[in-house]
Amino acid sequence: MNKVCLFLLCCMSLLLTGCWDEINIEERGFVVGISLDLAEEHTEDNPMITVTNQFVIPGGLGAPNEDSSGDQKPFNNLSIDGESVFEAIRKMSTMKGNAPFFEHLQLIVVSEELAREQKLFARTMDLFLRDQEMRRSVRILISENKAMDILDIEPDSEPLPVMYINNASENNDKVAGLLEPLRTGDLHEYLLEKNNYLIPRIFALDNEIQFNGAGVFNGRTNHLVGVINDEEIVGLNLITGDLKGGFIKFEINDQLMIYEIRKAKSNIKINADDTNNIHIDIVISTEGNIGEMYGERTLLEKDYLEEIETQINGKMESLAYDVIQKGKEELEMDFFGFGEMLQQRHYKKWEKIKDNWDEGENIFKNTTVKVKADAIVRTTGATDKVKDWESE
Amino acid sequence: MARSFYRKNNKQKKSEEENFSLEIGTNLVENLNKINKMLEEPNDLVIRKFTIDSASHRTAIVYIDGLVDSNYIHDHIMKNLKQATELPDDKHQLFDVIHWEVITVTDIELGQSLEDVCNAILSGKTVFYLDGMDQVLIMDTKGGENRSIEEPASESLIRGPRDGFIENLRTNTVLIRRHIADPNLRFKNYEVGRRSKKDLVVAYVAGIANPDMVEEVKRRLETIDIDDAPESGYIEQWIEDSFLSPFPQVLNTERPDKAAEAMLQGKVVIMLDRTPFVLIVPATFGSSLHSPEDYYWRWSLATLIRILRYLAAFISVFLPALYIALVSYHQGLIPSDLAFSIAATRDGVPFPPFIEALIMTATMELLREAGLRLPTPIGQTIGIVGGLVIGDAAVSAGIVSPIMVIVVALNAIASFALPSYGIAISFRILQFGLMFAAAVFGLYGIILGYIMINIHIVNLTSFGVPYSSPFAPNFLNDWKDLVLRVPITMKKKRPDYMQTNDQKLMDKGDSSSEKV
Amino acid sequence: MKRFKYADERISEKDILVAIPSSVIGVGILSLPREVASVTKFADGWVPLLIGGCIVIFMTWAIAKFASGFRHQTFLTYASKIVTKPVAIVLTILFAASSIVITAYQVRKISNIAQQYLFDQTPIEIVALTFLLVVVYAVSGSRAGLFRINIMFLPIILLIAFSVIIFNLGWFEIKKLMPVFQTPPTDYVKALNTSTISYLGFSILWFHLALVGQPKKAPKMAALGMCIPVGLYIIIFLVCIAVFGNAVTSNLLYPTIELAKVVEIPGGFFERFESIFFVIWIMAIFNTTTMAMDISVIALNSIFKNTMKLKIIFMLAPVVYLIGMLPQDIVTVDLLGAIMGNTIVILNIFVLLLLTVIAKIRGVKRNE
């Protein structure tokens, strides 16, 4: 019988306790996107930021049984200024009937203006890693102009701009000039470690967004120091081997040809015997096919294919050299992860030189980088030629 | 013990009240009067007085009309007695001759007391009196109307024998005998009910069933002291281990094949007269989710169906609780798009999910109950029409959200998919508890509820066998026939958890008598 | 009532095999990768985890070997034979006290984590109370039932742990495990301490081995059982490093749960795997807690023989609750955990040495 009493006691205690956390799904203000801008009245000493939350209005999404949804907008953007993100978000709960709920947050857009402020970027990111409601897979993008404008676009294909941007950013297997989307989990690592990193950059254009290069962040101060363009990202992706797919546009016999990359791999060898003159050898090997060609010469010739491959190699090498040049000369920063590799492979040496790698003496600037590309054309697509002007 | 004590008591009481001797006298008329008096002259009591051997001896047979097979009495008693000639004069010799030679009823015994006579008459036997003898012959002439053997409605299978137990105990034992023609098959007889005096048979296969368990079953049966056991449910509730548990600790079935199969696993079957439901002990959680059909189909299909059944068990216990937990606590777990659409559909629903779920599950239970009470064709209509109409109307009236209707419908279907009605009911009870836990603590409440259910299960035993076996205590060998159902040829042993005396189910080369 | 052989309060060696990992795997692993990663460099933490594991496996084996020598005898009985009754009582009380603290620590820890990952407003007092009540319900049942619960839950726990690991394969970056062996030896020692503490849970052998019907194979089974958490911890640690890198791992409060947070279930059936993971992990914590509480119940019951088991439990429960609720913040809780862990390791080693040596000297016979 004692067990019975105990059981009843358990039930009683459950009964007597309340439901502290019960908030029904329709009372949640789902936030899917956040944008961070510098506030208008921003001063150096008193950094004010404008936080814009994109709330989903579920009724506007066109749920199956709602016929009354009509022309209701599926989202609602709300901006508010505050010294900290948390403060701004809490202020927002008083403005909105349903308190903001971040478990479905998908996207954070930070304006370039804010990202250029020293330390401010890292500070604003703290909440997104600390708060329990946040996921580690929220994507982060840098916006060229005002970040809140990005959330304001009304795309045709998707009801929610955030979903639209998310889908678009996943197409990095189609375009080589697109970085793999950065997640807050990865950012956490970047913020804690001293390596430089990149965040994809985006701008809004008449209800559409376009990816445009990436912002280069200094790993120590965590602020945006420079921008690289799409071409340079292709080069970077080739060097790091992170290329998921994409294409190389090149010319052969003055005719345009597209090489579609199916598989890309890079092999980097670092020779750090002499710390003042570190040799970095990069071998890029790709596999792919001809995606499109303007010319009319048959591709099914061994010599011609080899010539094409040479052209592709040349193009890829020049892309890689360009971006390395940019890193070494213009930005004077290593955003290729060479430092990390040194740490992994030559830890003792790295400990000695790490403070002078891309600052101070800037050893990185004096490294010798050699790139060799090895492209293979596996197939020419479904056909050899589709046009034959010579016979006309 | 209790029963015989009671009987003694009863006897004294009766003799005091009515003040007549319970012995059978030598005077026929007096004896017949005694019976009439004892039963207060019921109108279905037939006393046929007649003489035999050219009217030299007065005799009578007594029986209750309807309980006996009158053709049988005619053919085997009356006709023989009337035609018998050259009978000895001496009463004792005559009685013996009648006993040994004349009467051709197969089951015949001597009765010494009035009580024997009464009990015999009331259970459909016929009593033969010979004037001048203080003994009677009790002949088994049971007969009367019986339902024919047909497929049980509560446990229909696609593939499997089409016979089912009926109300007649004798027929039921025969059905089992036909399945197991083993000399070790044992039927132990008991009588249950102070007033009803029903036959109860404990059936097991000696040499397989663990003797300790058989003893335990018998011990518990002997403690039964009730007026009447109209159905085996009375027996079940009297002998089960814990009356507080929501889980059925005794299985029941209407299928002889299932009962026979259980006996060959070392289980004990209890059959009560006048009910087609026989009891199988011990029950374990795993065996409650088994159906005889699992063994009739090929193993791959059977395994798949079993996995499906465990899924159904999970759905029928947890689904509404999970819905409540997800919708009112952990919206983050729902995929974004789905979360938005649930939010949209719940917009305007005035109740919190817990109340919403309670309304819908209560409605579902009502429909289920109403459908049971009504004749089959109408019942089905009520189920379908009620479900559709009420569900649809509730959604369009904005009382519940469409997702809730899906949840409840799925939950109901899952609980119907379980092979045992008993376990389905217990899941239904648990489901309400978990819904409540989920309403208070969300997922945390559900997991605490789940842990508590598990604590309960591991502490529960059914006739000494842990209810959780063979999961825990773990008998890996028994896993071959738990969630999986391995090919018949690979199942070489009887369940370990039954601690049977004869473990081997097959051994090639050795054809011992206990090979099945 | 007559019962079957196995339905009484006896357990098999196989149950010991399961009970050891069940009582080891609890809240420890949730934060262990942080504690180890913060004192070691890169992925070197696996070394102290392995060494600590080996030490603990050996200790488990030694304790089981010693305790199984006294078949069906309680700790108090055989300890009294070896080191006189008063000393034995003191030792028993020490074990009881340490188990009470473990129970309290687990209860407190689970409420903290639950509040962080499942709740927001619910006070931890309530979360702790409900959990404790369920534990009390379990402990007040049959002792064999506790072992059965272990058997039922352990596969689920291991399954969820491995599914977290497998779903994380996509986020693996082998390069994060490089370079190897860069940690200075002194740091290894520091990490060794942390790792050894995390394997606590072999105290059950002193008390529960008396229930084993045939304790002959128990030492082997106990050591085998201990291998499960050692292997699991090393794998989880390496996965944490490979997914997060050392820097992030040493900064996340509960890296193992965060590991689950990274998971994206293929097919998008549900999101936020960490809630599911933690909810199922509650079963692991529950096992640890019940086993610890049961040790203190057995220990006290062996001293106060005439007191009913239930009475002891009902007196223990408020004590456990109060101790659990005592620390103010998360740092104090961790401090409590560290002190408790060290004490228990020392206590176990001390008792093992003491009993073995004195038993040898005084020539106390074992009934092998």
PDB file of N, CA and C in Angstrom, chain B residues 210 212-213 216 219-220 330 332-336 441 443-444 447-448 450-452 454-456 458-459 461 463-466 468 471-475 497-499, chain C residues 1-7 14 118-119 122 126-127 130-131 134 137-138 141-142 145 148-149 151-153 156 268-272 275-276 279 282-283 286:
ATOM      1  N   ASN B 210       6.604 -25.265 -15.697  1.00  0.00           N
ATOM      2  CA  ASN B 210       7.348 -25.321 -14.452  1.00  0.00           C
ATOM      3  C   ASN B 210       6.406 -25.706 -13.316  1.00  0.00           C
ATOM      4  N   ASP B 212       6.548 -25.397 -10.169  1.00  0.00           N
ATOM      5  CA  ASP B 212       6.340 -24.342  -9.186  1.00  0.00           C
ATOM      6  C   ASP B 212       5.218 -23.414  -9.615  1.00  0.00           C
ATOM      7  N   MET B 213       5.212 -23.128 -10.905  1.00  0.00           N
ATOM      8  CA  MET B 213       4.208 -22.199 -11.355  1.00  0.00           C
ATOM      9  C   MET B 213       2.828 -22.845 -11.361  1.00  0.00           C
ATOM     10  N   GLU B 216       1.575 -22.709  -8.025  1.00  0.00           N
ATOM     11  CA  GLU B 216       1.162 -21.353  -7.665  1.00  0.00           C
ATOM     12  C   GLU B 216      -0.231 -21.054  -8.223  1.00  0.00           C
ATOM     13  N   ARG B 219      -2.703 -22.939  -6.189  1.00  0.00           N
ATOM     14  CA  ARG B 219      -2.857 -22.348  -4.871  1.00  0.00           C
ATOM     15  C   ARG B 219      -3.790 -21.132  -4.945  1.00  0.00           C
ATOM     16  N   ARG B 220      -3.567 -20.317  -5.948  1.00  0.00           N
ATOM     17  CA  ARG B 220      -4.389 -19.128  -6.052  1.00  0.00           C
ATOM     18  C   ARG B 220      -5.834 -19.470  -6.381  1.00  0.00           C
ATOM     19  N   HIS B 330       7.597  22.863 -26.478  1.00  0.00           N
ATOM     20  CA  HIS B 330       8.833  22.790 -27.254  1.00  0.00           C
ATOM     21  C   HIS B 330       8.556  23.022 -28.733  1.00  0.00           C
ATOM     22  N   GLY B 332      10.226  24.522 -30.698  1.00  0.00           N
ATOM     23  CA  GLY B 332      11.455  24.473 -31.476  1.00  0.00           C
ATOM     24  C   GLY B 332      11.703  23.119 -32.105  1.00  0.00           C
ATOM     25  N   LEU B 333      11.093  22.083 -31.541  1.00  0.00           N
ATOM     26  CA  LEU B 333      11.321  20.746 -32.072  1.00  0.00           C
ATOM     27  C   LEU B 333      10.585  20.485 -33.370  1.00  0.00           C
ATOM     28  N   ILE B 334       9.531  21.249 -33.565  1.00  0.00           N
ATOM     29  CA  ILE B 334       8.747  21.049 -34.781  1.00  0.00           C
ATOM     30  C   ILE B 334       9.491  21.731 -35.931  1.00  0.00           C
ATOM     31  N   PRO B 335       9.620  21.070 -37.074  1.00  0.00           N
ATOM     32  CA  PRO B 335      10.264  21.721 -38.204  1.00  0.00           C
ATOM     33  C   PRO B 335       9.583  23.070 -38.517  1.00  0.00           C
ATOM     34  N   SER B 336      10.394  24.058 -38.869  1.00  0.00           N
ATOM     35  CA  SER B 336       9.883  25.423 -38.985  1.00  0.00           C
ATOM     36  C   SER B 336       8.585  25.544 -39.761  1.00  0.00           C
ATOM     37  N   PHE B 441       4.651  19.487 -17.514  1.00  0.00           N
ATOM     38  CA  PHE B 441       6.101  19.595 -17.631  1.00  0.00           C
ATOM     39  C   PHE B 441       6.632  19.407 -19.043  1.00  0.00           C
ATOM     40  N   LEU B 443       8.064  17.787 -22.298  1.00  0.00           N
ATOM     41  CA  LEU B 443       8.795  16.548 -22.557  1.00  0.00           C
ATOM     42  C   LEU B 443       9.367  15.950 -21.280  1.00  0.00           C
ATOM     43  N   TYR B 444       9.767  16.815 -20.362  1.00  0.00           N
ATOM     44  CA  TYR B 444      10.304  16.349 -19.080  1.00  0.00           C
ATOM     45  C   TYR B 444       9.253  15.507 -18.359  1.00  0.00           C
ATOM     46  N   ILE B 447       8.940  12.074 -20.073  1.00  0.00           N
ATOM     47  CA  ILE B 447      10.004  11.112 -19.796  1.00  0.00           C
ATOM     48  C   ILE B 447       9.903  10.632 -18.357  1.00  0.00           C
ATOM     49  N   LEU B 448       9.519  11.513 -17.436  1.00  0.00           N
ATOM     50  CA  LEU B 448       9.335  11.049 -16.062  1.00  0.00           C
ATOM     51  C   LEU B 448       8.194  10.038 -16.013  1.00  0.00           C
ATOM     52  N   TYR B 450       7.290   8.112 -18.442  1.00  0.00           N
ATOM     53  CA  TYR B 450       7.794   6.891 -19.060  1.00  0.00           C
ATOM     54  C   TYR B 450       8.648   6.102 -18.074  1.00  0.00           C
ATOM     55  N   ILE B 451       9.487   6.831 -17.334  1.00  0.00           N
ATOM     56  CA  ILE B 451      10.333   6.148 -16.346  1.00  0.00           C
ATOM     57  C   ILE B 451       9.459   5.493 -15.287  1.00  0.00           C
ATOM     58  N   MET B 452       8.409   6.198 -14.863  1.00  0.00           N
ATOM     59  CA  MET B 452       7.542   5.629 -13.830  1.00  0.00           C
ATOM     60  C   MET B 452       6.822   4.383 -14.341  1.00  0.00           C
ATOM     61  N   ASN B 454       7.979   2.391 -16.465  1.00  0.00           N
ATOM     62  CA  ASN B 454       8.987   1.334 -16.488  1.00  0.00           C
ATOM     63  C   ASN B 454       9.263   0.787 -15.100  1.00  0.00           C
ATOM     64  N   ILE B 455       9.310   1.686 -14.122  1.00  0.00           N
ATOM     65  CA  ILE B 455       9.523   1.224 -12.741  1.00  0.00           C
ATOM     66  C   ILE B 455       8.394   0.272 -12.379  1.00  0.00           C
ATOM     67  N   HIS B 456       7.190   0.693 -12.745  1.00  0.00           N
ATOM     68  CA  HIS B 456       6.049  -0.153 -12.423  1.00  0.00           C
ATOM     69  C   HIS B 456       6.170  -1.515 -13.104  1.00  0.00           C
ATOM     70  N   VAL B 458       8.830  -3.147 -14.160  1.00  0.00           N
ATOM     71  CA  VAL B 458       9.865  -4.052 -13.660  1.00  0.00           C
ATOM     72  C   VAL B 458       9.519  -4.602 -12.283  1.00  0.00           C
ATOM     73  N   ASN B 459       8.696  -3.886 -11.549  1.00  0.00           N
ATOM     74  CA  ASN B 459       8.312  -4.398 -10.237  1.00  0.00           C
ATOM     75  C   ASN B 459       7.116  -5.332 -10.298  1.00  0.00           C
ATOM     76  N   THR B 461       5.002  -8.556 -11.323  1.00  0.00           N
ATOM     77  CA  THR B 461       5.216  -9.929 -11.745  1.00  0.00           C
ATOM     78  C   THR B 461       3.866 -10.535 -12.065  1.00  0.00           C
ATOM     79  N   PHE B 463       2.444 -14.195 -11.766  1.00  0.00           N
ATOM     80  CA  PHE B 463       2.696 -15.545 -11.286  1.00  0.00           C
ATOM     81  C   PHE B 463       4.182 -15.817 -11.152  1.00  0.00           C
ATOM     82  N   GLY B 464       4.877 -14.854 -10.577  1.00  0.00           N
ATOM     83  CA  GLY B 464       6.294 -15.050 -10.319  1.00  0.00           C
ATOM     84  C   GLY B 464       7.186 -14.720 -11.492  1.00  0.00           C
ATOM     85  N   VAL B 465       6.613 -14.537 -12.664  1.00  0.00           N
ATOM     86  CA  VAL B 465       7.430 -14.183 -13.816  1.00  0.00           C
ATOM     87  C   VAL B 465       7.428 -12.661 -13.938  1.00  0.00           C
ATOM     88  N   PRO B 466       8.617 -12.050 -13.967  1.00  0.00           N
ATOM     89  CA  PRO B 466       8.642 -10.591 -14.098  1.00  0.00           C
ATOM     90  C   PRO B 466       7.923 -10.156 -15.368  1.00  0.00           C
ATOM     91  N   SER B 468       8.386  -7.695 -17.117  1.00  0.00           N
ATOM     92  CA  SER B 468       9.261  -7.088 -18.115  1.00  0.00           C
ATOM     93  C   SER B 468      10.105  -8.127 -18.844  1.00  0.00           C
ATOM     94  N   PHE B 471      12.759  -8.756 -21.665  1.00  0.00           N
ATOM     95  CA  PHE B 471      13.620  -7.573 -21.823  1.00  0.00           C
ATOM     96  C   PHE B 471      14.577  -7.516 -20.639  1.00  0.00           C
ATOM     97  N   ALA B 472      13.977  -7.576 -19.435  1.00  0.00           N
ATOM     98  CA  ALA B 472      14.772  -7.521 -18.224  1.00  0.00           C
ATOM     99  C   ALA B 472      14.009  -8.240 -17.141  1.00  0.00           C
ATOM    100  N   PRO B 473      14.499  -9.255 -16.504  1.00  0.00           N
ATOM    101  CA  PRO B 473      15.818  -9.854 -16.704  1.00  0.00           C
ATOM    102  C   PRO B 473      15.994 -10.323 -18.144  1.00  0.00           C
ATOM    103  N   ASN B 474      17.186 -10.155 -18.589  1.00  0.00           N
ATOM    104  CA  ASN B 474      17.431 -10.287 -20.009  1.00  0.00           C
ATOM    105  C   ASN B 474      17.671 -11.736 -20.396  1.00  0.00           C
ATOM    106  N   PHE B 475      16.856 -12.221 -21.299  1.00  0.00           N
ATOM    107  CA  PHE B 475      17.087 -13.547 -21.848  1.00  0.00           C
ATOM    108  C   PHE B 475      17.274 -13.374 -23.341  1.00  0.00           C
ATOM    109  N   TYR B 497      12.433 -17.435 -20.162  1.00  0.00           N
ATOM    110  CA  TYR B 497      11.832 -16.780 -19.009  1.00  0.00           C
ATOM    111  C   TYR B 497      10.742 -17.627 -18.376  1.00  0.00           C
ATOM    112  N   MET B 498      10.261 -18.635 -19.108  1.00  0.00           N
ATOM    113  CA  MET B 498       9.241 -19.491 -18.524  1.00  0.00           C
ATOM    114  C   MET B 498       9.842 -20.586 -17.651  1.00  0.00           C
ATOM    115  N   GLN B 499      11.161 -20.710 -17.666  1.00  0.00           N
ATOM    116  CA  GLN B 499      11.843 -21.711 -16.827  1.00  0.00           C
ATOM    117  C   GLN B 499      11.200 -23.086 -16.997  1.00  0.00           C
TER     118      GLN B 499
ATOM    119  N   MET C   1       4.733 -16.716  -0.720  1.00  0.00           N
ATOM    120  CA  MET C   1       4.395 -17.117  -2.084  1.00  0.00           C
ATOM    121  C   MET C   1       5.630 -17.705  -2.765  1.00  0.00           C
ATOM    122  N   LYS C   2       5.425 -18.778  -3.401  1.00  0.00           N
ATOM    123  CA  LYS C   2       6.542 -19.388  -4.111  1.00  0.00           C
ATOM    124  C   LYS C   2       6.840 -18.580  -5.364  1.00  0.00           C
ATOM    125  N   ARG C   3       8.096 -18.431  -5.628  1.00  0.00           N
ATOM    126  CA  ARG C   3       8.441 -17.669  -6.806  1.00  0.00           C
ATOM    127  C   ARG C   3       9.457 -18.426  -7.634  1.00  0.00           C
ATOM    128  N   PHE C   4       9.673 -17.901  -8.807  1.00  0.00           N
ATOM    129  CA  PHE C   4      10.680 -18.496  -9.652  1.00  0.00           C
ATOM    130  C   PHE C   4      12.055 -18.155  -9.163  1.00  0.00           C
ATOM    131  N   LYS C   5      13.008 -18.874  -9.659  1.00  0.00           N
ATOM    132  CA  LYS C   5      14.390 -18.675  -9.254  1.00  0.00           C
ATOM    133  C   LYS C   5      14.828 -17.225  -9.455  1.00  0.00           C
ATOM    134  N   TYR C   6      14.451 -16.657 -10.569  1.00  0.00           N
ATOM    135  CA  TYR C   6      15.042 -15.360 -10.886  1.00  0.00           C
ATOM    136  C   TYR C   6      14.193 -14.195 -10.422  1.00  0.00           C
ATOM    137  N   ALA C   7      13.018 -14.460  -9.949  1.00  0.00           N
ATOM    138  CA  ALA C   7      12.153 -13.350  -9.584  1.00  0.00           C
ATOM    139  C   ALA C   7      12.397 -12.871  -8.173  1.00  0.00           C
ATOM    140  N   LYS C  14      25.285 -11.001 -15.300  1.00  0.00           N
ATOM    141  CA  LYS C  14      24.990 -10.179 -16.467  1.00  0.00           C
ATOM    142  C   LYS C  14      24.421  -8.826 -16.041  1.00  0.00           C
ATOM    143  N   LEU C 118      15.258  22.670 -21.382  1.00  0.00           N
ATOM    144  CA  LEU C 118      13.849  22.337 -21.597  1.00  0.00           C
ATOM    145  C   LEU C 118      12.910  23.410 -21.081  1.00  0.00           C
ATOM    146  N   PHE C 119      13.324  24.061 -20.015  1.00  0.00           N
ATOM    147  CA  PHE C 119      12.411  25.022 -19.411  1.00  0.00           C
ATOM    148  C   PHE C 119      13.005  26.410 -19.464  1.00  0.00           C
ATOM    149  N   THR C 122      10.243  27.507 -15.189  1.00  0.00           N
ATOM    150  CA  THR C 122       9.997  26.531 -14.128  1.00  0.00           C
ATOM    151  C   THR C 122      11.133  26.552 -13.104  1.00  0.00           C
ATOM    152  N   ILE C 126      11.261  22.699  -8.305  1.00  0.00           N
ATOM    153  CA  ILE C 126      10.165  21.815  -8.724  1.00  0.00           C
ATOM    154  C   ILE C 126      10.702  20.705  -9.609  1.00  0.00           C
ATOM    155  N   VAL C 127      11.573  21.086 -10.534  1.00  0.00           N
ATOM    156  CA  VAL C 127      12.145  20.077 -11.435  1.00  0.00           C
ATOM    157  C   VAL C 127      12.863  19.017 -10.607  1.00  0.00           C
ATOM    158  N   THR C 130      10.300  16.743  -8.543  1.00  0.00           N
ATOM    159  CA  THR C 130       9.614  15.703  -9.311  1.00  0.00           C
ATOM    160  C   THR C 130      10.569  14.574  -9.665  1.00  0.00           C
ATOM    161  N   PHE C 131      11.785  14.952 -10.027  1.00  0.00           N
ATOM    162  CA  PHE C 131      12.753  13.918 -10.371  1.00  0.00           C
ATOM    163  C   PHE C 131      13.050  13.046  -9.155  1.00  0.00           C
ATOM    164  N   VAL C 134      10.364  10.543  -8.394  1.00  0.00           N
ATOM    165  CA  VAL C 134      10.410   9.368  -9.258  1.00  0.00           C
ATOM    166  C   VAL C 134      11.524   8.431  -8.803  1.00  0.00           C
ATOM    167  N   TYR C 137      10.365   6.607  -5.800  1.00  0.00           N
ATOM    168  CA  TYR C 137       9.420   5.558  -6.215  1.00  0.00           C
ATOM    169  C   TYR C 137      10.170   4.328  -6.700  1.00  0.00           C
ATOM    170  N   ALA C 138      11.251   4.566  -7.462  1.00  0.00           N
ATOM    171  CA  ALA C 138      12.013   3.434  -7.989  1.00  0.00           C
ATOM    172  C   ALA C 138      12.743   2.705  -6.873  1.00  0.00           C
ATOM    173  N   GLY C 141      10.846   0.334  -4.690  1.00  0.00           N
ATOM    174  CA  GLY C 141      10.421  -0.934  -5.288  1.00  0.00           C
ATOM    175  C   GLY C 141      11.453  -2.008  -4.991  1.00  0.00           C
ATOM    176  N   SER C 142      11.360  -3.108  -5.721  1.00  0.00           N
ATOM    177  CA  SER C 142      12.287  -4.194  -5.432  1.00  0.00           C
ATOM    178  C   SER C 142      13.664  -3.856  -5.985  1.00  0.00           C
ATOM    179  N   GLY C 145      14.373  -5.036  -9.293  1.00  0.00           N
ATOM    180  CA  GLY C 145      13.701  -4.152 -10.250  1.00  0.00           C
ATOM    181  C   GLY C 145      14.623  -3.058 -10.739  1.00  0.00           C
ATOM    182  N   ARG C 148      16.722  -4.404 -13.331  1.00  0.00           N
ATOM    183  CA  ARG C 148      15.939  -4.597 -14.566  1.00  0.00           C
ATOM    184  C   ARG C 148      15.759  -3.273 -15.297  1.00  0.00           C
ATOM    185  N   ILE C 149      15.544  -2.221 -14.527  1.00  0.00           N
ATOM    186  CA  ILE C 149      15.411  -0.905 -15.161  1.00  0.00           C
ATOM    187  C   ILE C 149      16.697  -0.547 -15.883  1.00  0.00           C
ATOM    188  N   ILE C 151      18.771  -2.556 -17.224  1.00  0.00           N
ATOM    189  CA  ILE C 151      18.838  -3.327 -18.468  1.00  0.00           C
ATOM    190  C   ILE C 151      17.920  -2.715 -19.518  1.00  0.00           C
ATOM    191  N   MET C 152      16.756  -2.243 -19.077  1.00  0.00           N
ATOM    192  CA  MET C 152      15.824  -1.708 -20.068  1.00  0.00           C
ATOM    193  C   MET C 152      16.301  -0.380 -20.629  1.00  0.00           C
ATOM    194  N   PHE C 153      16.960   0.424 -19.804  1.00  0.00           N
ATOM    195  CA  PHE C 153      17.325   1.770 -20.261  1.00  0.00           C
ATOM    196  C   PHE C 153      18.670   1.832 -20.975  1.00  0.00           C
ATOM    197  N   ILE C 156      18.795   1.936 -24.756  1.00  0.00           N
ATOM    198  CA  ILE C 156      18.244   3.181 -25.301  1.00  0.00           C
ATOM    199  C   ILE C 156      19.268   4.302 -25.161  1.00  0.00           C
ATOM    200  N   GLY C 268      14.273  15.913 -41.802  1.00  0.00           N
ATOM    201  CA  GLY C 268      13.632  17.004 -41.071  1.00  0.00           C
ATOM    202  C   GLY C 268      12.398  16.596 -40.315  1.00  0.00           C
ATOM    203  N   PHE C 269      12.430  15.389 -39.776  1.00  0.00           N
ATOM    204  CA  PHE C 269      11.273  14.894 -39.033  1.00  0.00           C
ATOM    205  C   PHE C 269      11.024  15.754 -37.806  1.00  0.00           C
ATOM    206  N   PHE C 270      12.060  16.020 -37.075  1.00  0.00           N
ATOM    207  CA  PHE C 270      11.966  17.024 -36.036  1.00  0.00           C
ATOM    208  C   PHE C 270      13.296  17.738 -35.915  1.00  0.00           C
ATOM    209  N   GLU C 271      13.251  18.904 -35.302  1.00  0.00           N
ATOM    210  CA  GLU C 271      14.458  19.689 -35.179  1.00  0.00           C
ATOM    211  C   GLU C 271      14.867  19.748 -33.730  1.00  0.00           C
ATOM    212  N   ARG C 272      15.977  20.400 -33.476  1.00  0.00           N
ATOM    213  CA  ARG C 272      16.489  20.546 -32.102  1.00  0.00           C
ATOM    214  C   ARG C 272      16.640  19.193 -31.437  1.00  0.00           C
ATOM    215  N   SER C 275      17.110  18.574 -27.431  1.00  0.00           N
ATOM    216  CA  SER C 275      16.040  18.383 -26.445  1.00  0.00           C
ATOM    217  C   SER C 275      15.717  16.901 -26.315  1.00  0.00           C
ATOM    218  N   ILE C 276      15.606  16.239 -27.468  1.00  0.00           N
ATOM    219  CA  ILE C 276      15.336  14.807 -27.468  1.00  0.00           C
ATOM    220  C   ILE C 276      16.468  14.071 -26.757  1.00  0.00           C
ATOM    221  N   VAL C 279      16.374  14.676 -23.051  1.00  0.00           N
ATOM    222  CA  VAL C 279      15.219  14.006 -22.442  1.00  0.00           C
ATOM    223  C   VAL C 279      15.504  12.519 -22.274  1.00  0.00           C
ATOM    224  N   ILE C 282      17.988  11.788 -19.567  1.00  0.00           N
ATOM    225  CA  ILE C 282      17.426  11.798 -18.208  1.00  0.00           C
ATOM    226  C   ILE C 282      17.338  10.365 -17.690  1.00  0.00           C
ATOM    227  N   MET C 283      17.080   9.423 -18.598  1.00  0.00           N
ATOM    228  CA  MET C 283      17.005   8.023 -18.177  1.00  0.00           C
ATOM    229  C   MET C 283      18.359   7.566 -17.640  1.00  0.00           C
ATOM    230  N   PHE C 286      18.835   9.140 -14.358  1.00  0.00           N
ATOM    231  CA  PHE C 286      17.935   8.465 -13.420  1.00  0.00           C
ATOM    232  C   PHE C 286      18.568   7.171 -12.915  1.00  0.00           C
TER     233      PHE C 286
END
